[in-house]
Short mmCIF file of C-alpha atoms in Angstrom, two decimals:
data_model
loop_
_atom_site.label_atom_id
_atom_site.label_comp_id
_atom_site.label_asym_id
_atom_site.label_seq_id
_atom_site.Cartn_x
_atom_site.Cartn_y
_atom_site.Cartn_z
CA MET A 1 74.55 -3.41 -1.32
CA LYS A 2 71.86 -5.38 -3.08
CA VAL A 3 73.62 -4.17 -6.42
CA ASP A 4 77.48 -5.98 -4.88
CA ILE A 5 75.51 -9.43 -4.34
CA ILE A 6 73.37 -9.14 -7.94
CA ARG A 7 77.20 -8.53 -9.13
CA ILE A 8 79.17 -10.95 -7.17
CA LEU A 9 76.26 -13.52 -8.75
CA ARG A 10 75.99 -13.38 -12.06
CA GLN A 11 78.37 -14.73 -14.37
CA PRO A 12 78.02 -13.75 -17.92
CA GLU A 13 79.62 -16.63 -19.20
CA TYR A 14 76.21 -18.32 -18.89
CA THR A 15 73.49 -16.07 -18.99
CA GLY A 16 72.49 -12.94 -22.15
CA GLU A 17 73.36 -14.77 -25.49
CA ASN A 18 75.97 -17.50 -23.80
CA ARG A 19 72.73 -18.79 -21.59
CA CYS A 20 72.30 -22.67 -21.52
CA GLU A 21 68.57 -23.32 -22.47
CA PRO A 22 68.26 -27.58 -21.41
CA CYS A 23 70.35 -25.99 -18.22
CA THR A 24 67.90 -23.13 -17.77
CA VAL A 25 64.37 -26.15 -18.35
CA LEU A 26 66.66 -28.51 -15.74
CA ASN A 27 67.87 -26.82 -12.95
CA LEU A 28 63.30 -24.93 -13.31
CA ILE A 29 62.68 -28.00 -13.06
CA ILE A 30 64.61 -28.68 -9.86
CA ALA A 31 63.35 -25.40 -8.50
CA GLY A 32 60.09 -26.69 -9.26
CA LEU A 33 60.07 -29.67 -7.36
CA PHE A 34 62.15 -28.47 -4.27
CA SER A 35 59.88 -26.16 -4.20
CA SER A 36 56.98 -28.24 -3.96
CA ALA A 37 58.13 -30.63 -1.78
CA ILE A 38 58.98 -27.16 0.58
CA ALA A 39 54.97 -26.07 0.32
CA TRP A 40 53.51 -29.74 1.56
CA LYS A 41 54.83 -27.90 4.85
CA SER A 42 54.73 -24.79 4.10
CA LYS A 43 53.05 -22.81 0.91
CA ILE A 44 54.95 -19.47 2.05
CA GLY A 45 58.07 -21.49 2.18
CA GLY A 46 57.69 -23.57 -1.21
CA VAL A 47 56.62 -19.84 -3.31
CA THR A 48 59.79 -18.60 -1.57
CA THR A 49 61.46 -20.48 -2.53
CA PHE A 50 61.01 -21.30 -5.56
CA GLY A 51 61.23 -17.27 -6.39
CA VAL A 52 64.92 -17.13 -4.92
CA SER A 53 65.37 -20.49 -7.56
CA VAL A 54 64.19 -18.11 -10.12
CA GLY A 55 66.34 -15.49 -8.82
CA LEU A 56 69.79 -17.83 -8.92
CA ILE A 57 68.68 -18.98 -12.29
CA TYR A 58 68.30 -15.72 -13.93
CA LEU A 59 71.83 -14.55 -12.50
CA CYS A 60 73.91 -17.67 -12.65
CA GLY A 61 72.52 -19.87 -15.57
CA TYR A 62 72.44 -22.69 -13.16
CA LEU A 63 70.54 -23.44 -9.62
CA VAL A 64 72.79 -26.75 -9.22
CA PRO A 65 76.72 -26.49 -8.41
CA GLY A 66 78.29 -28.05 -11.60
CA THR A 67 75.36 -27.56 -14.17
CA PRO A 68 77.76 -26.64 -17.58
CA ARG A 69 79.88 -29.54 -17.24
CA LEU A 70 77.60 -32.19 -16.49
CA THR A 71 75.11 -31.00 -19.32
CA LYS A 72 78.25 -31.07 -21.58
CA GLN A 73 79.86 -34.37 -20.37
CA TYR A 74 76.55 -36.06 -20.24
CA LEU A 75 73.25 -34.50 -22.06
CA PRO A 76 72.28 -36.21 -25.77
CA GLN A 77 73.46 -34.64 -28.50
CA ALA A 78 69.67 -35.33 -29.64
CA VAL A 79 68.54 -33.09 -26.46
CA LEU A 80 70.39 -30.66 -27.47
CA ARG A 81 69.19 -29.92 -30.99
CA TRP A 82 65.98 -29.98 -29.74
CA PHE A 83 67.24 -26.45 -27.99
CA GLY A 84 69.10 -25.68 -31.64
CA LYS A 85 72.60 -25.82 -29.07
CA GLU A 86 74.14 -29.04 -31.10
CA LEU A 87 77.57 -28.03 -31.76
CA GLU A 88 78.32 -26.66 -34.66
CA PHE A 89 81.59 -26.67 -36.46
CA GLU A 90 83.10 -24.14 -38.42
CA THR A 91 85.64 -26.14 -40.87
CA LEU A 92 87.59 -24.02 -42.91
CA ASN A 93 89.87 -25.92 -44.51
CA GLY A 94 89.63 -23.99 -48.23
CA LEU A 95 88.06 -24.26 -51.80
CA ASN A 96 84.82 -24.91 -52.01
CA THR A 97 84.72 -26.48 -48.54
CA ALA A 98 83.61 -23.83 -45.90
CA SER A 99 80.00 -21.91 -45.05
CA ALA A 100 80.41 -18.06 -45.35
CA PRO A 101 81.27 -15.75 -42.33
CA THR A 102 78.04 -14.80 -40.68
CA ASN A 103 79.49 -11.58 -40.33
CA ASN A 104 80.15 -10.22 -43.70
CA THR A 105 78.44 -7.09 -43.46
CA ASN A 106 78.89 -7.60 -47.38
CA SER A 107 77.26 -8.10 -50.63
CA GLN A 108 77.59 -11.63 -51.36
CA SER A 109 75.92 -15.07 -51.30
CA SER A 110 75.69 -16.79 -48.26
CA GLN A 111 76.20 -19.91 -49.86
CA VAL A 112 80.06 -20.72 -50.33
CA ALA A 113 79.96 -19.68 -54.30
CA SER A 114 81.03 -23.83 -56.93
CA HIS A 115 83.29 -21.99 -59.67
CA ASP A 116 83.75 -25.38 -61.58
CA PRO A 117 86.00 -24.75 -64.70
CA GLY A 118 86.47 -27.97 -64.65
CA THR A 119 85.66 -31.39 -67.06
CA MET A 120 85.64 -34.02 -64.36
CA THR A 121 83.11 -33.88 -61.43
CA GLU A 122 83.35 -37.11 -60.17
CA LYS A 123 84.18 -37.62 -56.80
CA ILE A 124 88.12 -37.75 -56.33
CA ASP A 125 90.61 -39.37 -53.53
CA PRO A 126 93.17 -37.27 -52.92
CA HIS A 127 96.14 -39.56 -52.06
CA LYS A 128 95.38 -41.17 -55.61
CA TYR A 129 95.26 -38.35 -56.96
CA LEU A 130 98.62 -37.55 -55.50
CA LEU A 131 100.64 -40.47 -56.49
CA THR A 132 98.58 -41.01 -59.89
CA GLU A 133 100.74 -37.67 -60.54
CA ARG A 134 103.86 -38.50 -58.56
CA ILE A 135 103.54 -35.63 -55.93
CA LEU A 136 103.12 -38.29 -53.19
CA LYS A 137 105.55 -41.60 -53.18
CA PRO A 138 105.84 -44.23 -49.81
CA CYS A 139 108.30 -43.76 -47.73
CA THR A 140 111.65 -45.20 -47.79
CA ASP A 141 112.13 -44.80 -44.02
CA GLN A 142 108.67 -45.27 -42.24
CA ASP A 143 104.87 -47.20 -43.48
CA ASP A 144 103.51 -44.30 -44.69
CA LEU A 145 103.94 -41.50 -47.93
CA CYS A 146 106.04 -38.31 -48.23
CA LEU A 147 105.86 -35.89 -51.07
CA THR A 148 108.30 -36.49 -54.12
CA GLU A 149 111.80 -34.77 -53.38
CA ILE A 150 110.97 -32.03 -56.17
CA PHE A 151 107.97 -30.99 -56.06
CA LYS A 152 108.32 -30.74 -52.10
CA GLU A 153 111.32 -27.94 -53.36
CA GLU A 154 109.06 -26.31 -55.79
CA TRP A 155 106.09 -26.15 -53.44
CA ASN A 156 108.53 -24.86 -50.27
CA GLU A 157 110.04 -22.39 -52.93
CA LYS A 158 106.96 -21.25 -54.17
CA MET A 159 105.73 -20.70 -50.48
CA VAL A 160 109.13 -18.65 -49.93
CA GLU A 161 108.35 -16.07 -52.89
CA LEU A 162 104.39 -15.74 -52.82
CA ALA A 163 105.44 -14.96 -48.38
CA THR A 164 107.21 -12.11 -49.62
CA GLU A 165 105.00 -10.68 -51.80
CA ASN A 166 101.10 -8.65 -51.90
CA LEU A 167 99.05 -11.78 -51.62
CA ASP A 168 95.56 -10.29 -53.19
CA GLY A 169 92.45 -12.21 -54.80
CA GLY A 170 93.18 -11.44 -57.74
CA LYS A 171 96.41 -13.47 -57.96
CA GLY A 172 94.79 -15.80 -55.25
CA ALA A 173 91.79 -16.37 -57.81
CA SER A 174 93.72 -16.86 -61.30
CA ALA A 175 96.23 -19.26 -59.26
CA LEU A 176 93.17 -21.39 -58.28
CA GLU A 177 91.99 -21.34 -61.96
CA LEU A 178 88.93 -19.53 -60.37
CA GLU A 179 86.43 -17.47 -63.74
CA ALA A 180 83.47 -15.60 -62.81
CA LYS A 181 83.19 -13.24 -65.75
CA GLY A 182 83.04 -9.34 -64.92
CA ASP A 183 83.92 -9.81 -61.19
CA SER A 184 87.13 -8.73 -59.20
CA PHE A 185 88.34 -10.96 -56.63
CA GLU A 186 89.08 -10.02 -53.62
CA ILE A 187 90.72 -11.89 -49.94
CA GLU A 188 89.57 -10.95 -46.70
CA GLN A 189 89.34 -11.32 -42.82
CA TYR A 190 87.27 -11.81 -40.58
CA GLY A 191 88.50 -13.30 -37.15
CA ASP A 192 90.46 -16.60 -38.15
CA ALA A 193 89.13 -17.06 -41.78
CA TRP A 194 90.71 -15.95 -44.48
CA THR A 195 88.01 -15.69 -46.63
CA LEU A 196 88.17 -14.97 -50.66
CA VAL A 197 85.54 -13.98 -52.68
CA SER A 198 83.92 -12.67 -56.02
CA ASP A 199 81.52 -9.56 -55.99
CA SER A 200 78.76 -11.60 -55.75
CA GLN A 201 79.95 -14.82 -54.01
CA ILE A 202 82.09 -16.62 -51.10
CA LEU A 203 84.84 -18.86 -52.72
CA GLY A 204 86.29 -20.18 -49.65
CA GLN A 205 88.04 -20.08 -46.62
CA TRP A 206 90.87 -20.98 -44.99
CA PRO A 207 91.78 -21.19 -41.46
CA SER A 208 95.18 -18.83 -41.05
CA HIS A 209 96.97 -16.73 -44.15
CA ALA A 210 99.22 -19.72 -44.08
CA ALA A 211 97.03 -21.71 -44.94
CA LEU A 212 95.56 -20.22 -47.95
CA LEU A 213 99.20 -18.86 -48.67
CA ALA A 214 100.51 -22.78 -49.15
CA ASP A 215 96.98 -23.62 -51.59
CA ILE A 216 97.48 -20.90 -53.21
CA ALA A 217 101.61 -21.69 -53.53
CA ALA A 218 100.76 -25.88 -54.98
CA ALA A 219 98.25 -24.97 -57.12
CA HIS A 220 100.78 -23.14 -58.94
CA VAL A 221 103.07 -26.02 -59.06
CA LEU A 222 100.86 -28.89 -59.25
CA ASP A 223 99.58 -26.77 -62.14
CA LYS A 224 102.91 -26.99 -63.72
CA ARG A 225 103.73 -30.82 -62.82
CA SER A 226 100.13 -32.12 -63.01
CA ASP A 227 98.65 -32.99 -66.21
CA GLN A 228 95.03 -33.91 -65.06
CA TRP A 229 95.30 -30.72 -62.83
CA ASN A 230 93.45 -28.36 -65.16
CA GLU A 231 91.08 -31.09 -65.53
CA LEU A 232 89.53 -30.96 -61.92
CA ALA A 233 86.19 -29.14 -60.66
CA SER A 234 87.06 -26.06 -57.88
CA SER A 235 85.66 -28.44 -55.36
CA GLN A 236 87.83 -31.06 -55.75
CA LYS A 237 91.37 -28.89 -56.39
CA GLY A 238 89.84 -28.00 -52.67
CA GLN A 239 90.29 -31.24 -51.41
CA ILE A 240 93.47 -31.99 -52.51
CA LEU A 241 95.13 -28.94 -51.34
CA THR A 242 93.35 -29.51 -47.97
CA GLY A 243 95.21 -33.21 -47.43
CA LEU A 244 98.87 -31.62 -49.19
CA ARG A 245 98.75 -29.46 -46.40
CA LEU A 246 99.73 -32.67 -43.50
CA PHE A 247 102.67 -32.94 -45.52
CA LEU A 248 103.52 -29.93 -44.22
CA GLU A 249 107.24 -30.16 -42.48
CA HIS A 250 107.64 -26.32 -41.67
CA CYS A 251 105.38 -23.68 -41.41
CA PRO A 252 104.88 -21.37 -44.64
CA GLY A 253 107.41 -19.18 -45.45
CA SER A 254 109.49 -19.82 -42.79
CA LYS A 255 111.81 -22.45 -40.69
CA GLY A 256 109.48 -22.20 -38.07
CA PRO A 257 108.28 -26.09 -37.26
CA VAL A 258 104.98 -27.33 -37.38
CA SER A 259 102.60 -29.92 -35.07
CA LEU A 260 100.04 -32.04 -35.23
CA ASN A 261 97.90 -31.48 -32.07
CA GLN A 262 93.98 -32.06 -30.46
CA LYS A 263 92.02 -29.42 -28.48
CA THR A 264 88.76 -29.33 -26.93
CA VAL A 265 86.60 -26.80 -28.94
CA GLU A 266 82.92 -25.74 -26.18
CA SER A 267 79.83 -24.00 -26.25
CA CYS A 268 77.78 -23.01 -23.72
CA CYS A 269 76.22 -27.14 -23.54
CA SER A 270 79.07 -28.74 -25.16
CA SER A 271 82.51 -29.63 -25.87
CA TYR A 272 84.54 -31.80 -28.61
CA GLU A 273 87.87 -32.80 -29.78
CA VAL A 274 89.06 -31.34 -32.90
CA ILE A 275 92.15 -32.71 -34.22
CA THR A 276 94.08 -29.71 -35.38
CA TYR A 277 97.67 -29.23 -37.93
CA SER A 278 99.93 -25.07 -36.52
CA CYS A 279 102.51 -23.90 -37.07
CA ASP A 280 104.44 -24.13 -33.49
CA GLU A 281 105.82 -20.15 -33.06
CA THR A 282 102.27 -18.17 -34.91
CA GLY A 283 99.90 -20.99 -33.84
CA GLU A 284 98.53 -20.56 -37.26
CA ARG A 285 96.48 -23.34 -38.14
CA LEU A 286 97.30 -25.32 -41.32
CA PHE A 287 94.44 -27.38 -40.65
CA GLU A 288 91.27 -28.51 -38.39
CA GLN A 289 89.35 -31.36 -38.39
CA PRO A 290 86.67 -32.35 -36.20
CA LEU A 291 87.50 -35.92 -33.53
CA GLU A 292 84.54 -38.26 -34.40
#
């Protein structure tokens, strides 16, 4: 019977590794104050109340109903930082733009590589670059920017071609013009992240295989059509390729539609909104960005 009660009360989503330290501390303070008030009339009652409260906090993660929801909604980010619980969303948006996956068991560095064979290293405005290189143009039917027809056609053709091939690390690194003397390249998957790695470094992470395919296809076309492409640093290329994905009208390699969505990302103690651009049929994310 005792075991059954413990099993009923236990909430794994709020205990163990998922325990919210700010919630626990707050509830222990409340339990202490409530027990102290009872102890004024009965010391035994106060001690018993505190013991039961600590047990509930241990099993459930909290004492006051709704604590996790209230903490996410009202607890300041500064307080979460004190406990190391500030929500950090790992944006996987391509070449040289993301951190290394934490479950990587190989001997690669934990830092993203900076392979910059190009000569231009100043900050770049992707839209200005794409307009100058005639990749983007003002839309004819709306106040926005659109892909030029010739680039869109060549990009789509390349994506369809790559979708039928075995996309390996060597081809990916070659298309993105990444060079590492003596290194071999591999494409590896860690959860949702698709990672391009060399023997010793992580070169970039993408939120899906479709996003990686789109970037490699775009790099092929840009190398052929843009005079400045070879002069750019890889970090600049990453910004441009990431921006281009927002102009996709279909999921890379298919005719499936894409759409812009908003979702809530949660940790034990906080939550915030993220904008995603995804393939409707497969759910593959092409772009993701926290909403400020």
